[in-house]
Structure formats: C-alpha cells, structure tokens
C-alpha cells in the first residue's frame, strides 16, 4: 500500500512537471503593445537626437503601461492612460502633434474598445479637445452611443469638463513647416493594445488623420472594426496607415474574424489582414495581442514605430 502511494506521488509530480513543461514561462501575466505610426521612413537615416527622442518616447509609454499593469490596472484604463502620453507628445500625429487638413485646420479622431464587454467609444473631427482619447472613453462610459463627431462631440466634451484648448494649441512648428513646404505628410498615428492580469484585452487609437486630408474627412482610426477592435476571446488590434483601405477591409475586425471563424492564429490572421490591404493597393500596418499574450506587428511600409513590454521580459522597441 505504501509502495503504491509513493508510486502515485511520483506519477503525479512527473505529470505536474509535464504540464509545466508544456506551458513554459513564456505566457506573460500581462502585456502592452504600442505603435507610433507606419510609413516609408528609414530610422537609420534619422539623426541621433531624433532617433533617441522616438526611442525614449515609446519606452516611456511602455514603462508606464507596465507599471500600471503590474499593480493590477485594467486593460481599458491602461490603453487610455498610455494613449494620453502619446497624445501630449508633439513627435506623433495625435493630440499635440496632429497634422493639418488641406485648409490648415486640425481635425482629430480617436477610438477605444473594451474587449471584456465589446463596449466602444469614438470621436471624429474634433478641433479643440486636448486629448481625444479621453473624450472617446467618455462617449463609451457616459452615453448610449459609440461615436460623436465635430461640434456635437465638442459640446459633450464641455459638458463633461474635458480639457478644451484653442485650435492653435495643435500648431507645432514641425507640422506648420511641413504644411508650408513641399513635405506634405507626417507619420505618427498612435495605437495601444493591452492584455491585463485578468485576461482582459483593450485597444486605443488616436490620430490627426492624413496630412492635407479633405476638410471633413474621417479615416479608419475612430471607426470600430476598421482602425480599432478588441474582443477578450481573440485579440486587441490597432491599425495605422492609409485609412480608406483599412475602412474598406474593416482591417482590425478582419483580423479578429479570421481568428474567430477561420480558426487562424494571431500571426496568420494579421498577415491575412495586411495582405488584403496590400491587394487593394493600400499601405500601413497594425499591432495586435491575443489572450495568451502573443504579440504581432505587421506592416507593408518601410517601417513602423513599435514596441512591446511583457510582464516577463524587457521592453522591445523597433523602427
Ligand atoms: N490611419 C490614419 C488615417 O487614415 C492615418 C495614419 O495612421 O497614419 O486617418
């Protein structure tokens, strides 16, 4: 009987070992992934100061996200807080660094989605809201709607005491120089996707849109399913690039749908989504994370500002 007991103990412990072996430490407890826009830039051509400015800006967001996630913050709160840091940074094409439309005005778009309940909020064409992502979150939390645009969105921002700025706040020297010169584009839409400790996924995207866009034009970034999507059962996704193509293929949801209906893994689903953009002649990229903390970056431009930080590894930053 004693022998049998020991045998059982040995068998059980070896079984535990196998289970541990089959699921090595790879799966992180939480994870944050960010992008700062895709485009045809080559980072080796950046001067040293510019290179490190981008590098450190991405790192700052990853470390903030990591520290919030480590103390148990929820994915939806982390994507919002991290997007705010990006929006306040003039390097990127969102918030403070937003690009101008063809009239020389700023029209900002943003969206956010909570994968735990499929709730979403978005704003488009706002001109005086310092942090459009905060307003998008407020639309999600405090209305029965998903998207508010233009003057209506701004009135709602005032009502909710969200920080309002003069349109001139967005006039950074860099963007105005580009507007008045031959260089008429700027990359730097931002996106954040997160897996938290509780298995929740969330996504946020914020942009000034495409430089010299037509007055009133809305791209993919504030459109749920096109530029942003999150579903706890599959993945959280944020896109960047030529928005019209991402709208036409519903890129962010396209990725999730491939996982959901075609049983693809996140890598194949992301490849498939970008392939469909490319097939139409579009360019851009995306970031995504699944419920296991698998991270993907895909783009068909020369580069994309990107990075991730998992609970069990150092930050990875590339562009
Ligand atoms: N997707 C954004 C838009 O079309 C722009 C970008 O990501 O660069 O508005």
Short mmCIF file of C-alpha atoms and ligand atoms in Angstrom, two decimals:
data_model
loop_
_atom_site.label_atom_id
_atom_site.label_comp_id
_atom_site.label_asym_id
_atom_site.label_seq_id
_atom_site.Cartn_x
_atom_site.Cartn_y
_atom_site.Cartn_z
CA UNK A 1 0.00 0.00 0.00
CA UNK A 2 2.85 2.34 0.96
CA UNK A 3 4.62 1.45 -2.30
CA UNK A 4 1.50 2.23 -4.24
CA UNK A 5 1.23 5.60 -2.50
CA UNK A 6 4.81 6.52 -3.41
CA UNK A 7 4.28 5.40 -6.99
CA UNK A 8 1.22 7.60 -7.20
CA UNK A 9 3.19 10.55 -5.78
CA UNK A 10 5.99 10.06 -8.33
CA UNK A 11 3.48 9.79 -11.16
CA UNK A 12 1.64 12.90 -10.05
CA UNK A 13 4.76 15.00 -9.71
CA UNK A 14 6.04 13.89 -13.11
CA UNK A 15 2.63 14.80 -14.51
CA UNK A 16 2.93 18.25 -12.98
CA UNK A 17 6.36 18.57 -14.49
CA UNK A 18 4.99 17.70 -17.92
CA UNK A 19 2.22 20.26 -17.53
CA UNK A 20 4.77 22.88 -16.54
CA UNK A 21 6.93 21.80 -19.43
CA UNK A 22 4.08 22.07 -21.90
CA UNK A 23 3.35 25.62 -20.76
CA UNK A 24 6.75 27.12 -20.16
CA UNK A 25 7.12 30.55 -18.54
CA UNK A 26 6.55 32.10 -21.97
CA UNK A 27 2.96 33.16 -21.41
CA UNK A 28 3.12 36.58 -19.78
CA UNK A 29 0.84 37.65 -16.99
CA UNK A 30 0.18 40.88 -18.90
CA UNK A 31 1.44 42.69 -21.93
CA UNK A 32 1.38 46.13 -23.60
CA UNK A 33 1.99 46.76 -27.31
CA UNK A 34 2.19 50.17 -28.98
CA UNK A 35 2.66 51.75 -32.38
CA UNK A 36 3.53 55.30 -33.33
CA UNK A 37 2.56 55.10 -36.99
CA UNK A 38 3.68 53.27 -40.11
CA UNK A 39 5.37 54.94 -43.06
CA UNK A 40 8.17 54.92 -45.58
CA UNK A 41 10.80 56.32 -43.25
CA UNK A 42 14.15 54.67 -42.57
CA UNK A 43 15.27 55.01 -38.98
CA UNK A 44 18.97 54.63 -39.86
CA UNK A 45 18.59 57.94 -41.71
CA UNK A 46 17.42 59.73 -38.54
CA UNK A 47 19.92 61.95 -36.79
CA UNK A 48 20.92 60.63 -33.37
CA UNK A 49 18.86 63.13 -31.41
CA UNK A 50 15.68 62.35 -33.36
CA UNK A 51 16.27 58.61 -33.12
CA UNK A 52 16.57 58.69 -29.35
CA UNK A 53 13.61 61.04 -29.00
CA UNK A 54 11.39 58.45 -30.69
CA UNK A 55 13.01 55.56 -28.83
CA UNK A 56 12.59 57.17 -25.42
CA UNK A 57 9.04 58.32 -26.14
CA UNK A 58 7.99 54.76 -26.96
CA UNK A 59 9.87 53.43 -23.94
CA UNK A 60 8.18 55.94 -21.63
CA UNK A 61 4.74 54.68 -22.72
CA UNK A 62 5.74 51.01 -22.41
CA UNK A 63 7.12 51.53 -18.91
CA UNK A 64 4.07 53.45 -17.77
CA UNK A 65 1.82 50.69 -19.12
CA UNK A 66 3.97 48.03 -17.50
CA UNK A 67 3.90 49.69 -14.08
CA UNK A 68 0.12 50.20 -14.22
CA UNK A 69 -0.46 46.61 -15.31
CA UNK A 70 1.87 45.27 -12.61
CA UNK A 71 -0.26 46.87 -9.89
CA UNK A 72 -3.42 45.40 -11.39
CA UNK A 73 -4.82 48.21 -13.55
CA UNK A 74 -7.39 47.12 -16.09
CA UNK A 75 -6.58 46.96 -19.80
CA UNK A 76 -9.13 49.66 -20.71
CA UNK A 77 -7.60 52.13 -18.23
CA UNK A 78 -4.07 51.36 -19.36
CA UNK A 79 -4.74 51.90 -23.07
CA UNK A 80 -6.35 55.25 -22.28
CA UNK A 81 -3.56 56.46 -19.97
CA UNK A 82 -0.85 55.38 -22.39
CA UNK A 83 -2.62 56.99 -25.35
CA UNK A 84 -2.77 60.28 -23.39
CA UNK A 85 1.03 60.27 -23.04
CA UNK A 86 1.37 59.79 -26.79
CA UNK A 87 -1.23 62.49 -27.49
CA UNK A 88 0.71 65.00 -25.40
CA UNK A 89 3.91 64.28 -27.31
CA UNK A 90 4.37 66.50 -30.39
CA UNK A 91 6.51 63.86 -32.12
CA UNK A 92 3.46 61.80 -33.03
CA UNK A 93 0.47 62.51 -35.26
CA UNK A 94 -2.11 62.54 -32.49
CA UNK A 95 -3.18 65.19 -29.99
CA UNK A 96 -0.48 67.88 -29.73
CA UNK A 97 1.40 66.65 -32.82
CA UNK A 98 -1.65 66.22 -35.08
CA UNK A 99 -1.31 67.05 -38.76
CA UNK A 100 -3.32 69.70 -40.61
CA UNK A 101 -6.03 69.18 -43.20
CA UNK A 102 -5.99 70.92 -46.58
CA UNK A 103 -7.46 74.08 -45.02
CA UNK A 104 -4.69 74.26 -42.45
CA UNK A 105 -7.03 73.16 -39.67
CA UNK A 106 -6.78 70.34 -37.15
CA UNK A 107 -9.47 67.65 -37.03
CA UNK A 108 -8.67 64.86 -34.61
CA UNK A 109 -10.04 61.32 -34.43
CA UNK A 110 -9.78 58.65 -31.72
CA UNK A 111 -11.39 55.43 -30.57
CA UNK A 112 -11.20 52.98 -27.71
CA UNK A 113 -12.62 49.50 -27.18
CA UNK A 114 -13.00 47.23 -24.16
CA UNK A 115 -12.68 43.57 -25.14
CA UNK A 116 -14.34 42.38 -21.94
CA UNK A 117 -17.79 43.65 -22.94
CA UNK A 118 -17.32 44.88 -26.54
CA UNK A 119 -18.12 48.42 -25.42
CA UNK A 120 -16.56 51.11 -27.57
CA UNK A 121 -16.31 54.88 -27.85
CA UNK A 122 -15.08 57.14 -30.64
CA UNK A 123 -14.83 60.76 -31.70
CA UNK A 124 -14.11 62.26 -35.10
CA UNK A 125 -13.30 65.70 -36.41
CA UNK A 126 -12.76 67.37 -33.05
CA UNK A 127 -10.80 70.62 -33.17
CA UNK A 128 -10.44 71.85 -29.61
CA UNK A 129 -10.21 68.74 -27.44
CA UNK A 130 -6.72 68.33 -25.98
CA UNK A 131 -6.99 64.55 -25.57
CA UNK A 132 -9.47 62.99 -27.99
CA UNK A 133 -8.92 59.56 -26.43
CA UNK A 134 -10.34 60.84 -23.12
CA UNK A 135 -13.43 62.05 -24.95
CA UNK A 136 -13.76 58.70 -26.77
CA UNK A 137 -13.65 56.94 -23.40
CA UNK A 138 -16.29 59.31 -22.07
CA UNK A 139 -18.54 58.55 -25.06
CA UNK A 140 -18.14 54.86 -24.22
CA UNK A 141 -18.77 55.25 -20.50
CA UNK A 142 -21.32 58.04 -20.31
CA UNK A 143 -23.55 57.77 -23.37
CA UNK A 144 -25.55 55.07 -25.10
CA UNK A 145 -23.69 55.85 -28.34
CA UNK A 146 -20.43 54.72 -29.88
CA UNK A 147 -19.36 57.75 -31.90
CA UNK A 148 -19.78 61.52 -31.65
CA UNK A 149 -18.43 63.93 -34.26
CA UNK A 150 -17.48 67.58 -34.68
CA UNK A 151 -19.42 70.25 -32.81
CA UNK A 152 -21.63 67.72 -31.03
CA UNK A 153 -18.60 65.90 -29.68
CA UNK A 154 -17.07 69.19 -28.54
CA UNK A 155 -20.28 70.24 -26.79
CA UNK A 156 -20.26 66.90 -24.99
CA UNK A 157 -16.59 67.46 -24.02
CA UNK A 158 -17.51 70.82 -22.46
CA UNK A 159 -20.41 69.24 -20.62
CA UNK A 160 -18.08 66.59 -19.19
CA UNK A 161 -15.41 69.18 -18.34
CA UNK A 162 -12.84 67.53 -20.57
CA UNK A 163 -9.87 69.80 -21.25
CA UNK A 164 -10.51 72.20 -24.11
CA UNK A 165 -7.72 74.07 -25.91
CA UNK A 166 -7.58 76.78 -28.57
CA UNK A 167 -7.10 75.32 -32.09
CA UNK A 168 -3.65 76.98 -32.09
CA UNK A 169 -2.53 74.54 -29.37
CA UNK A 170 -2.02 71.98 -32.16
CA UNK A 171 0.13 74.31 -34.30
CA UNK A 172 3.54 72.76 -33.75
CA UNK A 173 6.45 74.28 -35.68
CA UNK A 174 7.16 70.94 -37.37
CA UNK A 175 3.68 70.45 -38.76
CA UNK A 176 3.34 74.09 -39.86
CA UNK A 177 6.73 73.86 -41.59
CA UNK A 178 5.52 70.79 -43.48
CA UNK A 179 2.23 72.50 -44.35
CA UNK A 180 4.08 75.48 -45.82
CA UNK A 181 6.65 73.38 -47.65
CA UNK A 182 6.84 70.56 -50.14
CA UNK A 183 6.87 67.91 -47.42
CA UNK A 184 3.17 67.30 -47.04
CA UNK A 185 2.99 64.23 -44.89
CA UNK A 186 3.81 63.09 -41.38
CA UNK A 187 3.54 59.65 -39.84
CA UNK A 188 2.76 59.03 -36.24
CA UNK A 189 -0.79 57.91 -35.59
CA UNK A 190 -0.64 56.13 -32.26
CA UNK A 191 -2.10 52.88 -31.02
CA UNK A 192 -2.01 50.91 -27.78
CA UNK A 193 -3.24 47.35 -27.19
CA UNK A 194 -3.11 45.60 -23.85
CA UNK A 195 -3.65 42.26 -22.15
CA UNK A 196 -4.11 42.70 -18.40
CA UNK A 197 -3.65 40.31 -15.46
CA UNK A 198 -7.30 39.31 -15.56
CA UNK A 199 -7.26 38.28 -19.23
CA UNK A 200 -8.93 41.46 -20.49
CA UNK A 201 -7.96 42.92 -23.84
CA UNK A 202 -8.38 46.57 -24.87
CA UNK A 203 -7.34 48.80 -27.75
CA UNK A 204 -6.99 52.54 -28.38
CA UNK A 205 -6.06 54.52 -31.49
CA UNK A 206 -5.64 58.29 -31.90
CA UNK A 207 -4.69 60.43 -34.90
CA UNK A 208 -4.73 63.76 -36.64
CA UNK A 209 -5.55 61.76 -39.77
CA UNK A 210 -3.71 62.07 -43.04
CA UNK A 211 -1.89 65.34 -43.68
CA UNK A 212 -3.70 67.56 -46.22
CA UNK A 213 -6.83 65.42 -45.93
CA UNK A 214 -10.03 66.94 -47.24
CA UNK A 215 -11.91 69.06 -44.71
CA UNK A 216 -14.41 66.71 -43.02
CA UNK A 217 -12.59 63.52 -43.99
CA UNK A 218 -12.69 60.73 -41.43
CA UNK A 219 -10.20 57.86 -41.58
CA UNK A 220 -10.15 54.41 -40.05
CA UNK A 221 -8.78 55.34 -36.61
CA UNK A 222 -12.12 56.29 -34.99
CA UNK A 223 -14.05 53.55 -36.78
CA UNK A 224 -14.57 50.50 -34.62
CA UNK A 225 -13.64 47.44 -36.67
CA UNK A 226 -11.53 49.43 -39.13
CA UNK A 227 -8.78 51.05 -37.03
CA UNK A 228 -9.54 49.58 -33.62
CA UNK A 229 -11.02 46.39 -32.22
CA UNK A 230 -10.83 44.27 -29.06
CA UNK A 231 -12.51 41.06 -28.01
CA UNK A 232 -11.29 39.16 -24.93
CA UNK A 233 -11.80 35.84 -26.69
CA UNK A 234 -9.48 36.69 -29.58
CA UNK A 235 -7.33 39.80 -29.83
CA UNK A 236 -6.94 43.55 -29.43
CA UNK A 237 -5.89 45.41 -32.59
CA UNK A 238 -4.86 48.95 -33.55
CA UNK A 239 -4.10 49.98 -37.13
CA UNK A 240 -2.21 52.78 -38.86
CA UNK A 241 -1.77 53.74 -42.48
CA UNK A 242 -3.88 54.86 -45.42
CA UNK A 243 -7.19 54.81 -43.61
CA UNK A 244 -9.50 54.39 -46.58
CA UNK A 245 -8.09 50.90 -47.22
CA UNK A 246 -8.45 49.95 -43.58
CA UNK A 247 -12.09 51.02 -43.69
CA UNK A 248 -12.76 49.10 -46.91
CA UNK A 249 -11.39 45.85 -45.49
CA UNK A 250 -12.50 46.51 -41.89
CA UNK A 251 -8.94 45.65 -41.06
CA UNK A 252 -9.00 45.40 -37.25
CA UNK A 253 -12.12 43.27 -37.21
CA UNK A 254 -10.90 41.34 -40.24
CA UNK A 255 -8.03 40.07 -38.09
CA UNK A 256 -10.34 39.09 -35.25
CA UNK A 257 -12.84 37.48 -37.64
CA UNK A 258 -10.09 35.31 -39.15
CA UNK A 259 -9.29 34.03 -35.65
CA UNK A 260 -12.95 33.58 -34.79
CA UNK A 261 -14.33 32.00 -37.96
CA UNK A 262 -11.29 30.55 -39.72
CA UNK A 263 -9.53 29.44 -36.55
CA UNK A 264 -6.34 31.23 -37.57
CA UNK A 265 -3.67 32.09 -35.06
CA UNK A 266 -2.94 35.77 -34.50
CA UNK A 267 0.14 35.76 -36.71
CA UNK A 268 -1.67 34.32 -39.75
CA UNK A 269 -4.72 36.48 -39.12
CA UNK A 270 -2.57 39.63 -39.05
CA UNK A 271 -0.70 38.60 -42.19
CA UNK A 272 -4.01 37.96 -43.93
CA UNK A 273 -5.41 41.35 -42.87
CA UNK A 274 -2.39 43.31 -44.16
CA UNK A 275 -2.29 41.20 -47.31
CA UNK A 276 -5.84 42.29 -48.12
CA UNK A 277 -4.86 45.95 -47.65
CA UNK A 278 -1.88 45.46 -49.97
CA UNK A 279 -4.06 43.69 -52.56
CA UNK A 280 -6.17 46.83 -52.87
CA UNK A 281 -3.04 48.95 -53.23
CA UNK A 282 -3.08 50.26 -49.65
CA UNK A 283 -0.20 50.72 -47.24
CA UNK A 284 0.07 50.67 -43.48
CA UNK A 285 0.40 48.39 -40.52
CA UNK A 286 -1.11 47.06 -37.34
CA UNK A 287 -0.30 45.83 -33.87
CA UNK A 288 -2.19 43.09 -32.06
CA UNK A 289 -2.07 40.97 -28.93
CA UNK A 290 -4.10 37.84 -28.22
CA UNK A 291 -5.46 36.45 -24.96
CA UNK A 292 -2.24 34.43 -24.44
CA UNK A 293 -0.02 37.49 -24.78
CA UNK A 294 1.21 36.65 -28.27
CA UNK A 295 2.24 39.89 -29.98
CA UNK A 296 2.27 40.70 -33.69
CA UNK A 297 3.41 43.65 -35.75
CA UNK A 298 2.62 43.69 -39.47
CA UNK A 299 3.20 46.45 -41.99
CA UNK A 300 3.83 46.79 -45.70
CA UNK A 301 5.51 50.19 -45.39
CA UNK A 302 9.26 50.53 -44.90
CA UNK A 303 8.85 50.90 -41.17
CA UNK A 304 6.54 51.40 -38.23
CA UNK A 305 7.31 52.89 -34.82
CA UNK A 306 6.53 49.99 -32.50
CA UNK A 307 7.28 48.29 -29.22
CA UNK A 308 6.04 45.93 -26.57
CA UNK A 309 6.66 45.01 -22.98
CA UNK A 310 5.58 41.73 -21.45
CA UNK A 311 5.43 41.10 -17.71
CA UNK A 312 8.24 38.58 -18.04
CA UNK A 313 10.62 40.39 -20.40
CA UNK A 314 12.40 43.67 -21.11
CA UNK A 315 10.88 46.27 -23.41
CA UNK A 316 11.39 45.70 -27.13
CA UNK A 317 11.41 48.85 -29.30
CA UNK A 318 11.88 48.87 -33.07
CA UNK A 319 11.50 51.23 -36.04
N1 LIG B 1 -4.92 55.77 -40.40
C1 LIG B 1 -4.87 57.19 -40.22
C2 LIG B 1 -5.94 57.82 -41.07
O1 LIG B 1 -6.13 57.37 -42.18
C3 LIG B 1 -3.55 57.80 -40.57
C4 LIG B 1 -2.32 57.04 -40.15
O2 LIG B 1 -2.41 56.03 -39.48
O3 LIG B 1 -1.20 57.47 -40.50
O4 LIG B 1 -6.51 58.79 -40.67
#
